[in-house]
Short mmCIF file of C-alpha atoms in Angstrom, two decimals:
data_model
loop_
_atom_site.label_atom_id
_atom_site.label_comp_id
_atom_site.label_asym_id
_atom_site.label_seq_id
_atom_site.Cartn_x
_atom_site.Cartn_y
_atom_site.Cartn_z
CA MET H 4 1.42 -17.38 27.01
CA LYS H 5 4.68 -19.32 26.75
CA LEU H 6 6.88 -19.36 23.63
CA THR H 7 7.87 -22.82 22.39
CA PRO H 8 11.48 -23.70 21.50
CA GLU H 9 10.40 -23.68 17.82
CA GLN H 10 8.98 -20.18 18.18
CA LEU H 11 12.14 -18.93 19.87
CA LYS H 12 14.21 -20.40 17.03
CA GLU H 13 11.97 -18.82 14.39
CA PHE H 14 12.19 -15.47 16.16
CA ASP H 15 15.98 -15.64 16.28
CA ALA H 16 16.12 -16.37 12.54
CA LEU H 17 13.47 -13.97 11.22
CA GLY H 18 13.08 -11.30 13.90
CA TYR H 19 9.31 -11.60 14.33
CA LEU H 20 6.49 -13.95 15.28
CA VAL H 21 2.79 -13.93 14.37
CA PHE H 22 0.11 -15.30 16.75
CA PRO H 23 -3.28 -15.61 15.03
CA ASP H 24 -6.43 -15.70 17.21
CA CYS H 25 -4.61 -14.50 20.31
CA PHE H 26 -7.57 -12.41 21.49
CA SER H 27 -11.27 -13.14 20.89
CA GLU H 28 -13.64 -10.80 19.06
CA GLU H 29 -15.41 -10.17 22.39
CA GLU H 30 -12.13 -8.94 23.88
CA ILE H 31 -11.19 -6.86 20.84
CA ALA H 32 -14.58 -5.21 20.27
CA VAL H 33 -14.37 -3.26 23.53
CA LEU H 34 -10.84 -2.05 22.73
CA ARG H 35 -11.92 -0.99 19.26
CA SER H 36 -14.76 1.16 20.54
CA GLU H 37 -12.61 2.66 23.33
CA ALA H 38 -9.94 3.50 20.75
CA GLU H 39 -12.48 5.36 18.61
CA ALA H 40 -13.59 7.35 21.67
CA ILE H 41 -9.97 8.26 22.46
CA TYR H 42 -9.35 9.41 18.87
CA ALA H 43 -12.48 11.58 19.09
CA SER H 44 -11.17 13.30 22.23
CA ASN H 45 -8.93 16.35 22.41
CA ARG H 46 -6.11 14.92 24.54
CA LYS H 47 -2.50 16.02 23.98
CA GLU H 48 -1.63 12.31 23.70
CA VAL H 49 -3.58 12.03 20.42
CA TRP H 50 -1.39 12.97 17.46
CA ARG H 51 -2.99 13.70 14.10
CA GLU H 52 -2.12 13.44 10.42
CA THR H 53 -1.81 16.70 8.49
CA SER H 54 -5.43 16.05 7.41
CA GLY H 55 -6.61 16.05 11.04
CA ALA H 56 -7.35 12.30 11.06
CA PRO H 57 -5.91 10.48 14.09
CA ARG H 58 -2.40 9.07 13.61
CA THR H 59 -1.57 7.64 17.04
CA ALA H 60 -2.77 7.86 20.64
CA PHE H 61 -0.06 7.54 23.29
CA ALA H 62 -0.26 6.18 26.83
CA ALA H 63 -3.90 5.05 26.78
CA HIS H 64 -3.01 2.44 29.42
CA THR H 65 -2.61 5.35 31.88
CA TYR H 66 -6.06 6.88 31.37
CA ASN H 67 -8.33 4.14 30.00
CA GLU H 68 -9.27 1.03 31.95
CA ALA H 69 -9.62 -1.34 28.98
CA PHE H 70 -6.16 -0.41 27.69
CA ALA H 71 -4.75 -0.57 31.24
CA ILE H 72 -5.86 -4.21 31.29
CA LEU H 73 -4.33 -4.82 27.85
CA GLY H 74 -1.11 -3.17 29.05
CA SER H 75 -0.67 -5.86 31.69
CA HIS H 76 -2.21 -8.77 29.84
CA PRO H 77 -0.38 -12.07 30.38
CA ARG H 78 -0.64 -13.00 26.69
CA LEU H 79 1.54 -9.96 25.90
CA ILE H 80 3.70 -9.58 29.03
CA GLU H 81 4.73 -13.20 29.63
CA PRO H 82 6.34 -13.92 26.23
CA LEU H 83 8.59 -10.87 26.62
CA GLU H 84 9.44 -11.68 30.27
CA GLN H 85 10.38 -15.12 29.03
CA PHE H 86 12.43 -13.76 26.13
CA PHE H 87 14.36 -11.21 28.21
CA GLY H 88 14.62 -13.47 31.26
CA GLU H 89 13.48 -10.74 33.64
CA PRO H 90 10.47 -8.51 34.38
CA VAL H 91 9.52 -5.81 31.87
CA TYR H 92 8.17 -2.25 32.14
CA MET H 93 6.16 -0.18 29.68
CA HIS H 94 8.48 2.04 27.64
CA GLN H 95 5.79 3.23 25.21
CA PHE H 96 2.14 2.45 24.54
CA LYS H 97 0.39 3.56 21.39
CA ILE H 98 -2.72 2.91 19.36
CA ASN H 99 -1.87 3.57 15.72
CA ALA H 100 -4.92 4.46 13.65
CA LYS H 101 -3.88 4.19 10.00
CA ALA H 102 -7.28 5.78 9.42
CA ALA H 103 -9.44 4.91 6.42
CA PHE H 104 -8.44 7.10 3.41
CA GLU H 105 -6.23 9.34 5.63
CA GLY H 106 -3.64 7.11 7.30
CA GLU H 107 -0.18 8.22 6.20
CA VAL H 108 3.12 6.37 5.81
CA TRP H 109 5.43 5.23 8.62
CA GLN H 110 8.84 5.44 6.99
CA TRP H 111 11.41 2.59 7.06
CA HIS H 112 13.00 2.45 10.49
CA GLN H 113 14.25 0.34 13.37
CA ASP H 114 12.47 1.09 16.66
CA TYR H 115 15.59 0.69 18.73
CA GLY H 116 17.26 3.40 16.67
CA THR H 117 14.86 5.91 18.22
CA TRP H 118 14.88 4.38 21.73
CA LYS H 119 18.69 4.53 21.74
CA ARG H 120 19.20 7.97 20.21
CA ASP H 121 16.28 9.83 21.77
CA ASP H 122 15.83 7.97 25.06
CA GLY H 123 19.28 6.61 25.88
CA MET H 124 18.12 3.00 26.09
CA PRO H 125 21.33 0.99 26.70
CA GLU H 126 20.64 -2.18 24.67
CA PRO H 127 18.01 -3.49 22.23
CA ARG H 128 16.42 -5.40 25.10
CA ALA H 129 12.98 -3.91 24.41
CA MET H 130 10.44 -4.95 21.85
CA ASN H 131 7.04 -4.19 20.38
CA ILE H 132 4.23 -6.64 20.82
CA SER H 133 1.18 -5.50 18.91
CA VAL H 134 -2.51 -6.38 18.75
CA PHE H 135 -4.69 -5.93 15.65
CA LEU H 136 -7.96 -4.14 16.53
CA ASP H 137 -9.17 -4.22 12.91
CA GLU H 138 -8.52 -6.76 10.18
CA VAL H 139 -5.12 -6.07 8.66
CA MET H 140 -5.19 -6.74 4.92
CA PRO H 141 -2.60 -6.37 2.18
CA ILE H 142 -4.52 -3.31 0.97
CA ASN H 143 -5.10 -1.20 4.11
CA GLY H 144 -1.57 -0.23 5.09
CA PRO H 145 -0.15 -3.36 6.76
CA LEU H 146 3.15 -3.40 8.61
CA MET H 147 5.97 -4.46 6.28
CA PHE H 148 8.89 -6.29 7.87
CA ILE H 149 12.30 -7.03 6.35
CA PRO H 150 12.96 -10.54 7.74
CA ARG H 151 16.44 -11.11 9.25
CA SER H 152 17.26 -7.38 9.27
CA HIS H 153 17.42 -7.45 13.11
CA GLN H 154 20.73 -9.32 12.72
CA GLN H 155 22.39 -6.17 11.32
CA GLY H 156 22.47 -4.29 14.61
CA THR H 157 21.50 -0.63 14.82
CA LEU H 158 22.04 0.97 11.42
CA THR H 159 22.88 4.54 10.50
CA ALA H 160 19.71 6.62 10.32
CA GLY H 161 18.61 10.17 9.63
CA HIS H 162 16.13 12.16 11.73
CA ASP H 163 13.10 12.70 9.48
CA LYS H 164 10.98 15.51 10.91
CA ALA H 165 9.33 16.47 7.62
CA THR H 166 7.55 13.49 6.03
CA THR H 167 4.84 13.07 8.68
CA SER H 168 3.67 14.72 11.88
CA TYR H 169 5.82 12.32 13.95
CA PRO H 170 9.66 12.65 13.96
CA LEU H 171 11.42 9.35 13.30
CA TRP H 172 14.98 8.09 12.82
CA THR H 173 14.66 6.57 9.34
CA LEU H 174 16.80 4.34 7.11
CA ASP H 175 17.86 5.61 3.70
CA LYS H 176 16.96 4.02 0.38
CA ALA H 177 20.34 2.34 -0.17
CA THR H 178 20.19 0.68 3.27
CA VAL H 179 16.61 -0.53 2.79
CA THR H 180 17.42 -1.84 -0.69
CA LYS H 181 20.35 -3.85 0.64
CA LEU H 182 18.31 -5.27 3.53
CA VAL H 183 15.48 -6.24 1.17
CA ASP H 184 17.93 -7.84 -1.28
CA ASP H 185 18.92 -10.13 1.58
CA GLY H 186 15.64 -10.70 3.39
CA GLY H 187 12.73 -9.71 1.14
CA ILE H 188 9.60 -8.12 2.58
CA VAL H 189 6.70 -9.73 4.44
CA ALA H 190 3.46 -8.00 5.38
CA PRO H 191 1.71 -10.11 8.03
CA THR H 192 -2.07 -9.87 7.81
CA GLY H 193 -4.84 -11.27 9.97
CA LYS H 194 -8.14 -10.93 11.74
CA PRO H 195 -8.67 -8.63 14.72
CA GLY H 196 -7.05 -10.29 17.72
CA THR H 197 -3.88 -11.32 15.86
CA VAL H 198 -0.66 -10.50 17.74
CA LEU H 199 2.77 -9.66 16.29
CA MET H 200 6.01 -9.50 18.25
CA PHE H 201 9.10 -8.11 16.55
CA HIS H 202 12.70 -7.36 17.44
CA GLY H 203 13.69 -3.77 18.24
CA ASN H 204 16.18 -3.83 15.36
CA LEU H 205 13.82 -5.33 12.76
CA ALA H 206 13.52 -2.83 9.89
CA HIS H 207 9.89 -2.06 9.14
CA ALA H 208 7.51 0.49 7.61
CA SER H 209 3.87 0.81 6.68
CA PRO H 210 2.36 2.44 3.60
CA PRO H 211 -0.55 4.90 3.55
CA ASN H 212 -4.08 3.53 3.76
CA ILE H 213 -6.17 4.67 0.78
CA THR H 214 -9.06 2.26 1.44
CA PRO H 215 -12.30 2.70 3.43
CA TYR H 216 -11.04 0.00 5.84
CA PRO H 217 -9.49 1.38 9.07
CA ARG H 218 -6.43 -0.46 10.40
CA LYS H 219 -5.95 0.13 14.11
CA ILE H 220 -3.07 -1.66 15.86
CA VAL H 221 -2.05 -1.30 19.54
CA TYR H 222 1.70 -1.38 20.24
CA LEU H 223 3.07 -2.20 23.66
CA THR H 224 6.78 -1.42 23.80
CA LEU H 225 8.06 -3.56 26.67
CA CYS H 226 11.58 -3.06 27.99
CA ALA H 227 13.60 -5.30 30.30
CA VAL H 228 13.59 -3.47 33.64
CA SER H 229 17.40 -3.60 33.94
CA ASN H 230 17.62 -1.89 30.51
CA HIS H 231 15.56 1.20 31.38
CA ILE H 232 16.14 4.47 29.53
CA THR H 233 18.67 7.05 30.72
CA LYS H 234 17.70 10.21 28.80
CA PHE H 235 14.43 12.06 29.23
CA ASN H 236 14.18 14.18 26.10
CA ARG H 237 10.69 13.12 25.08
CA PRO H 238 7.52 13.77 27.11
CA GLU H 239 6.91 11.10 29.76
CA TRP H 240 3.69 10.03 28.01
CA ILE H 241 5.76 9.15 24.91
CA ALA H 242 8.79 7.55 26.64
CA HIS H 243 7.73 6.50 30.13
CA ARG H 244 9.92 6.98 33.20
CA ASP H 245 8.09 4.59 35.49
CA PHE H 246 10.27 1.49 35.45
CA THR H 247 8.07 -0.56 37.80
CA PRO H 248 7.89 -4.19 36.67
CA ILE H 249 4.50 -5.00 35.15
CA VAL H 250 2.57 -7.66 37.08
CA PRO H 251 0.53 -9.68 34.61
CA ARG H 252 -3.21 -9.89 35.37
CA ALA H 253 -5.47 -12.91 35.12
CA ASP H 254 -5.87 -14.25 31.59
CA ASP H 255 -9.60 -13.51 31.60
CA ALA H 256 -9.30 -9.93 32.89
CA LEU H 257 -10.09 -8.31 29.53
CA LEU H 258 -12.95 -10.71 28.85
CA GLN H 259 -14.51 -9.94 32.25
CA TYR H 260 -14.12 -6.21 31.59
CA ALA H 261 -15.77 -6.56 28.17
CA ARG H 262 -18.74 -8.42 29.69
CA LYS H 263 -19.18 -5.88 32.46
CA ALA H 264 -18.99 -3.04 29.93
CA ARG H 265 -21.65 -4.68 27.79
CA HIS H 266 -24.00 -5.16 30.74
CA ALA H 267 -23.53 -1.56 31.80
CA ALA H 268 -24.37 -0.29 28.31
CA MET Z 220 -6.37 -13.05 -28.68
CA LYS Z 221 -10.08 -13.86 -28.57
CA LEU Z 222 -12.23 -13.54 -25.44
CA THR Z 223 -14.28 -16.63 -24.57
CA PRO Z 224 -17.99 -16.41 -23.70
CA GLU Z 225 -17.03 -17.12 -20.07
CA GLN Z 226 -14.56 -14.23 -20.07
CA LEU Z 227 -17.15 -11.88 -21.57
CA LYS Z 228 -19.62 -12.92 -18.87
CA GLU Z 229 -17.05 -12.42 -16.11
CA PHE Z 230 -16.17 -9.00 -17.51
CA ASP Z 231 -19.82 -7.96 -17.59
CA ALA Z 232 -20.24 -9.00 -13.95
CA LEU Z 233 -16.99 -7.70 -12.41
CA GLY Z 234 -15.74 -5.03 -14.82
CA TYR Z 235 -12.26 -6.46 -15.31
CA LEU Z 236 -10.30 -9.46 -16.56
CA VAL Z 237 -6.80 -10.72 -15.72
CA PHE Z 238 -4.64 -12.58 -18.27
CA PRO Z 239 -1.54 -14.14 -16.66
CA ASP Z 240 1.46 -14.98 -18.88
CA CYS Z 241 0.16 -12.96 -21.81
CA PHE Z 242 3.66 -11.77 -22.81
CA SER Z 243 6.92 -13.69 -22.34
CA GLU Z 244 9.88 -12.43 -20.32
CA GLU Z 245 11.82 -12.04 -23.58
CA GLU Z 246 9.13 -9.68 -24.90
CA ILE Z 247 8.82 -7.77 -21.62
CA ALA Z 248 12.55 -7.32 -20.95
CA VAL Z 249 13.03 -5.07 -23.98
CA LEU Z 250 10.05 -2.90 -23.00
CA ARG Z 251 11.34 -2.61 -19.45
CA SER Z 252 14.73 -1.35 -20.54
CA GLU Z 253 13.22 1.03 -23.12
CA ALA Z 254 10.91 2.41 -20.42
CA GLU Z 255 13.87 3.13 -18.13
CA ALA Z 256 15.58 4.98 -20.99
CA ILE Z 257 12.46 7.06 -21.62
CA TYR Z 258 12.18 7.96 -17.91
CA ALA Z 259 15.83 9.05 -17.94
CA SER Z 260 15.17 11.42 -20.85
CA ASN Z 261 14.02 15.01 -20.70
CA ARG Z 262 10.93 14.80 -22.90
CA LYS Z 263 7.85 16.89 -22.16
CA GLU Z 264 5.84 13.66 -22.27
CA VAL Z 265 7.54 12.42 -19.08
CA TRP Z 266 5.71 13.67 -15.99
CA ARG Z 267 7.40 13.50 -12.61
CA GLU Z 268 6.41 13.13 -8.96
CA THR Z 269 7.11 16.09 -6.68
CA SER Z 270 10.34 14.22 -5.74
CA GLY Z 271 11.50 14.23 -9.37
CA ALA Z 272 11.03 10.47 -9.81
CA PRO Z 273 9.16 9.54 -12.99
CA ARG Z 274 5.37 9.27 -12.61
CA THR Z 275 4.20 8.56 -16.15
CA ALA Z 276 5.46 8.76 -19.73
CA PHE Z 277 2.85 9.60 -22.36
CA ALA Z 278 2.67 8.63 -26.03
CA ALA Z 279 5.77 6.40 -26.15
CA HIS Z 280 4.15 4.50 -29.04
CA THR Z 281 4.72 7.63 -31.16
CA TYR Z 282 8.47 7.95 -30.55
CA ASN Z 283 9.74 4.48 -29.51
CA GLU Z 284 9.68 1.47 -31.80
CA ALA Z 285 9.21 -1.19 -29.09
CA PHE Z 286 6.21 0.65 -27.66
CA ALA Z 287 4.88 1.30 -31.19
CA ILE Z 288 4.79 -2.46 -31.63
CA LEU Z 289 3.08 -2.93 -28.25
CA GLY Z 290 0.56 -0.23 -29.23
CA SER Z 291 -0.64 -2.35 -32.13
CA HIS Z 292 -0.13 -5.78 -30.63
CA PRO Z 293 -2.90 -8.24 -31.48
CA ARG Z 294 -3.02 -9.60 -27.92
CA LEU Z 295 -4.15 -6.14 -26.78
CA ILE Z 296 -6.01 -4.77 -29.80
CA GLU Z 297 -8.12 -7.78 -30.78
CA PRO Z 298 -9.93 -8.31 -27.44
CA LEU Z 299 -11.11 -4.70 -27.47
CA GLU Z 300 -12.10 -4.79 -31.16
CA GLN Z 301 -14.10 -7.88 -30.28
CA PHE Z 302 -15.68 -6.26 -27.22
CA PHE Z 303 -16.67 -3.03 -28.99
CA GLY Z 304 -17.59 -4.75 -32.27
CA GLU Z 305 -15.58 -2.28 -34.35
CA PRO Z 306 -12.01 -1.05 -34.91
CA VAL Z 307 -10.30 0.94 -32.13
CA TYR Z 308 -7.89 3.89 -32.06
CA MET Z 309 -5.37 4.95 -29.42
CA HIS Z 310 -6.91 7.56 -27.13
CA GLN Z 311 -4.03 7.58 -24.62
CA PHE Z 312 -0.83 5.62 -24.09
CA LYS Z 313 1.14 5.79 -20.88
CA ILE Z 314 3.84 3.97 -18.98
CA ASN Z 315 3.17 4.48 -15.28
CA ALA Z 316 6.32 4.14 -13.19
CA LYS Z 317 5.18 3.82 -9.56
CA ALA Z 318 8.88 4.17 -8.87
CA ALA Z 319 10.61 2.35 -6.02
CA PHE Z 320 10.29 4.40 -2.79
CA GLU Z 321 8.93 7.43 -4.71
CA GLY Z 322 5.79 6.34 -6.55
CA GLU Z 323 2.85 8.36 -5.30
CA VAL Z 324 -0.86 7.62 -5.05
CA TRP Z 325 -3.36 7.58 -7.92
CA GLN Z 326 -6.55 8.66 -6.23
CA TRP Z 327 -9.89 6.81 -6.55
CA HIS Z 328 -11.39 7.55 -9.95
CA GLN Z 329 -13.17 6.26 -13.02
CA ASP Z 330 -11.20 6.76 -16.23
CA TYR Z 331 -14.24 7.59 -18.29
CA GLY Z 332 -15.00 10.46 -15.90
CA THR Z 333 -11.91 12.22 -17.23
CA TRP Z 334 -12.36 11.17 -20.87
CA LYS Z 335 -15.93 12.50 -20.81
CA ARG Z 336 -15.35 15.75 -18.91
CA ASP Z 337 -11.97 16.74 -20.32
CA ASP Z 338 -12.07 15.19 -23.78
CA GLY Z 339 -15.77 15.07 -24.70
CA MET Z 340 -15.80 11.34 -25.31
CA PRO Z 341 -19.46 10.52 -26.08
CA GLU Z 342 -19.85 7.10 -24.40
CA PRO Z 343 -17.80 4.77 -22.16
CA ARG Z 344 -16.82 2.79 -25.26
CA ALA Z 345 -13.12 3.03 -24.47
CA MET Z 346 -11.06 0.96 -22.07
CA ASN Z 347 -7.64 0.46 -20.59
CA ILE Z 348 -5.75 -2.69 -21.33
CA SER Z 349 -2.52 -2.78 -19.38
CA VAL Z 350 0.70 -4.79 -19.37
CA PHE Z 351 2.85 -5.39 -16.28
CA LEU Z 352 6.53 -4.62 -17.01
CA ASP Z 353 7.59 -5.48 -13.44
CA GLU Z 354 6.13 -7.96 -10.99
CA VAL Z 355 3.08 -6.41 -9.35
CA MET Z 356 2.87 -7.46 -5.71
CA PRO Z 357 0.47 -6.59 -2.90
CA ILE Z 358 3.24 -4.43 -1.39
CA ASN Z 359 4.50 -2.31 -4.32
CA GLY Z 360 1.49 -0.17 -5.11
CA PRO Z 361 -0.80 -2.48 -7.08
CA LEU Z 362 -3.92 -1.28 -8.88
CA MET Z 363 -6.97 -1.64 -6.62
CA PHE Z 364 -10.30 -2.27 -8.36
CA ILE Z 365 -13.78 -2.07 -6.86
CA PRO Z 366 -15.49 -5.01 -8.61
CA ARG Z 367 -18.93 -4.29 -10.11
CA SER Z 368 -18.53 -0.51 -9.71
CA HIS Z 369 -18.65 -0.12 -13.52
CA GLN Z 370 -22.38 -0.87 -13.29
CA GLN Z 371 -23.01 2.46 -11.53
CA GLY Z 372 -22.43 4.63 -14.61
CA THR Z 373 -20.35 7.79 -14.43
CA LEU Z 374 -20.43 9.10 -10.86
CA THR Z 375 -20.10 12.64 -9.56
CA ALA Z 376 -16.44 13.59 -9.22
CA GLY Z 377 -14.28 16.52 -8.17
CA HIS Z 378 -11.28 17.83 -10.09
CA ASP Z 379 -8.27 17.14 -7.84
CA LYS Z 380 -5.36 19.28 -9.00
CA ALA Z 381 -3.53 19.29 -5.65
CA THR Z 382 -2.80 15.76 -4.43
CA THR Z 383 -0.34 14.78 -7.14
CA SER Z 384 1.35 16.32 -10.16
CA TYR Z 385 -1.40 14.94 -12.46
CA PRO Z 386 -4.93 16.48 -12.36
CA LEU Z 387 -7.66 13.86 -12.04
CA TRP Z 388 -11.45 13.73 -11.63
CA THR Z 389 -11.69 11.84 -8.34
CA LEU Z 390 -14.47 10.18 -6.33
CA ASP Z 391 -15.14 11.33 -2.78
CA LYS Z 392 -14.84 9.16 0.34
CA ALA Z 393 -18.58 8.61 0.75
CA THR Z 394 -18.90 7.38 -2.84
CA VAL Z 395 -15.89 5.04 -2.55
CA THR Z 396 -17.13 3.69 0.78
CA LYS Z 397 -20.53 2.87 -0.71
CA LEU Z 398 -19.00 1.20 -3.78
CA VAL Z 399 -16.65 -0.86 -1.57
CA ASP Z 400 -19.53 -1.88 0.73
CA ASP Z 401 -21.16 -3.40 -2.34
CA GLY Z 402 -18.18 -4.78 -4.24
CA GLY Z 403 -15.13 -4.99 -1.95
CA ILE Z 404 -11.64 -4.34 -3.28
CA VAL Z 405 -9.37 -6.57 -5.35
CA ALA Z 406 -5.73 -5.86 -6.15
CA PRO Z 407 -4.68 -8.12 -9.04
CA THR Z 408 -1.03 -9.12 -8.86
CA GLY Z 409 1.20 -11.07 -11.20
CA LYS Z 410 4.46 -11.60 -12.98
CA PRO Z 411 5.75 -9.29 -15.69
CA GLY Z 412 3.74 -10.02 -18.83
CA THR Z 413 0.40 -10.19 -17.03
CA VAL Z 414 -2.36 -8.20 -18.77
CA LEU Z 415 -5.39 -6.49 -17.19
CA MET Z 416 -8.37 -5.10 -19.06
CA PHE Z 417 -10.90 -2.98 -17.17
CA HIS Z 418 -14.07 -1.05 -17.92
CA GLY Z 419 -13.85 2.73 -18.32
CA ASN Z 420 -16.30 3.16 -15.41
CA LEU Z 421 -14.58 0.72 -13.04
CA ALA Z 422 -13.55 2.67 -9.91
CA HIS Z 423 -9.88 2.17 -9.14
CA ALA Z 424 -6.85 3.65 -7.39
CA SER Z 425 -3.31 2.70 -6.49
CA PRO Z 426 -1.40 3.43 -3.28
CA PRO Z 427 2.12 4.84 -3.02
CA ASN Z 428 5.03 2.45 -3.43
CA ILE Z 429 7.32 2.53 -0.38
CA THR Z 430 9.33 -0.57 -1.36
CA PRO Z 431 12.57 -0.97 -3.35
CA TYR Z 432 10.56 -2.85 -6.01
CA PRO Z 433 9.59 -0.71 -9.04
CA ARG Z 434 6.13 -1.33 -10.49
CA LYS Z 435 5.93 -0.23 -14.12
CA ILE Z 436 2.67 -0.82 -16.00
CA VAL Z 437 1.88 0.22 -19.59
CA TYR Z 438 -1.69 1.41 -20.24
CA LEU Z 439 -3.19 1.43 -23.70
CA THR Z 440 -6.47 3.35 -23.71
CA LEU Z 441 -8.28 2.05 -26.74
CA CYS Z 442 -11.46 3.75 -27.95
CA ALA Z 443 -14.04 2.53 -30.45
CA VAL Z 444 -13.41 4.60 -33.58
CA SER Z 445 -17.05 5.73 -33.82
CA ASN Z 446 -16.78 7.05 -30.23
CA HIS Z 447 -13.83 9.40 -30.78
CA ILE Z 448 -13.40 12.47 -28.60
CA THR Z 449 -14.95 15.82 -29.47
CA LYS Z 450 -13.07 18.31 -27.25
CA PHE Z 451 -9.37 19.07 -27.55
CA ASN Z 452 -8.52 20.64 -24.20
CA ARG Z 453 -5.55 18.45 -23.36
CA PRO Z 454 -2.31 18.26 -25.38
CA GLU Z 455 -2.54 15.84 -28.30
CA TRP Z 456 0.14 13.63 -26.73
CA ILE Z 457 -2.15 13.12 -23.69
CA ALA Z 458 -5.49 12.76 -25.53
CA HIS Z 459 -4.75 11.79 -29.13
CA ARG Z 460 -6.62 13.27 -32.10
CA ASP Z 461 -5.62 10.67 -34.66
CA PHE Z 462 -8.67 8.43 -34.90
CA THR Z 463 -7.17 6.06 -37.49
CA PRO Z 464 -8.16 2.45 -36.75
CA ILE Z 465 -5.22 0.47 -35.41
CA VAL Z 466 -4.21 -2.44 -37.64
CA PRO Z 467 -2.92 -5.27 -35.41
CA ARG Z 468 0.58 -6.56 -36.26
CA ALA Z 469 1.74 -10.15 -36.38
CA ASP Z 470 1.64 -11.89 -33.01
CA ASP Z 471 5.42 -12.37 -33.00
CA ALA Z 472 6.29 -8.76 -33.91
CA LEU Z 473 7.47 -7.85 -30.42
CA LEU Z 474 9.43 -11.08 -30.03
CA GLN Z 475 11.20 -10.49 -33.34
CA TYR Z 476 11.99 -6.93 -32.30
CA ALA Z 477 13.41 -8.14 -28.95
CA ARG Z 478 15.65 -10.68 -30.70
CA LYS Z 479 16.90 -8.12 -33.19
CA ALA Z 480 17.60 -5.63 -30.37
CA ARG Z 481 19.55 -8.26 -28.45
CA HIS Z 482 21.68 -9.15 -31.49
CA ALA Z 483 22.39 -5.49 -32.15
CA ALA Z 484 23.54 -4.93 -28.57
#
């Protein structure tokens, strides 16, 4: 997948892009059922809400074939190779559950704030590109972005270890209010298969999910290889230390896998 | 304000009605600033979130002139008199804050479940009619309704005293899931001055507000006079014991008050 000049311009201005219908339902269905199986397992990579519901599963591309394919899918890898002008490696891979009724808040933060402080990543030359596994609606805990906030650089943040089970460098209320005064808030929604890419300094959050509708999203954090991390404070399955450039697979790799899986079932 | 036959039919089917532009910005602005003053006060009627932010202020129509006018406003009283076919009294009056960044969840519930169990209200012949003081958006903790759920009668509920500072008879996940399978979820939004009326058995909830946008809504709970409560477990400023029929004021009473207040300032 190649970004157009218009898309690059929009990204520069707003800090994010939305790609509807990037993956087909046939491709997504297999990921959705594999994600449920991972959440039901007892792996250390599966973090839970205080209620016990799944919150996020790390590093599934290292132990699950369907997510391994997604982790080197050309529709996700190529736009970021293009944007950074060099090969990328996988800094982090997670499947966020935002479980029905149980999914808790992700506080306001910039991703690069954590990658810099915790992992010693030199520059914000890494980015999330995410894939909706369920329909994301206004009501089931969508991501909220503050457009244009990526232009502010890396802002002062506090290390919040208390609000949820996952420690995060978060922005305070005065900072968020100022950013929102300037940029507003958008909450991109869409069918399963929608893809979002957003700048490492784009301020974002997501509210709890109080509905019966689950809202699973896969996040690939792709980092320019020359910008690899320099501190190894977090477990390697949270902040990877394998800086090998990802070689994109064939565009139909996930589709072929889904068909094989269906025939085997 | 008189409900049309079409509106009555829609209400019977869905359990709620939305009235955009019911109050003008001039009328709403005075209520908004009075509400902020009430939240800043130390009255026992003001309940707070665990963070200390305001959650709800009860009975403001008994100690604040602007809210006294709203509590007998013909645009709110007359539709319910018409619907119940008799005069109404004020069972409960609250200004819910859903404060910026701090507003917590209201769990899934039916209002009549609480009025029946706690207050001994004989029949679901009472209803909330609510007025938006701020803009209600998809992102700042809107009310979520399950359309048609009012047709299920009063459902089994549990008394949740733990989730928030306010005890509530709440529906369990299986019940909510079944209701949503049948009716879906709607989250009515609108400018300040929008009015919602919804059946006492309509299942509803509202998520936390993680944005810098406050979301104040005033709720008048109006009960048919012949259906007054029979148990007095809750303080009289939460579940009123004055069953005097409300006499609607002139339609411009709030506007006149707002103009006088502005001249006095």
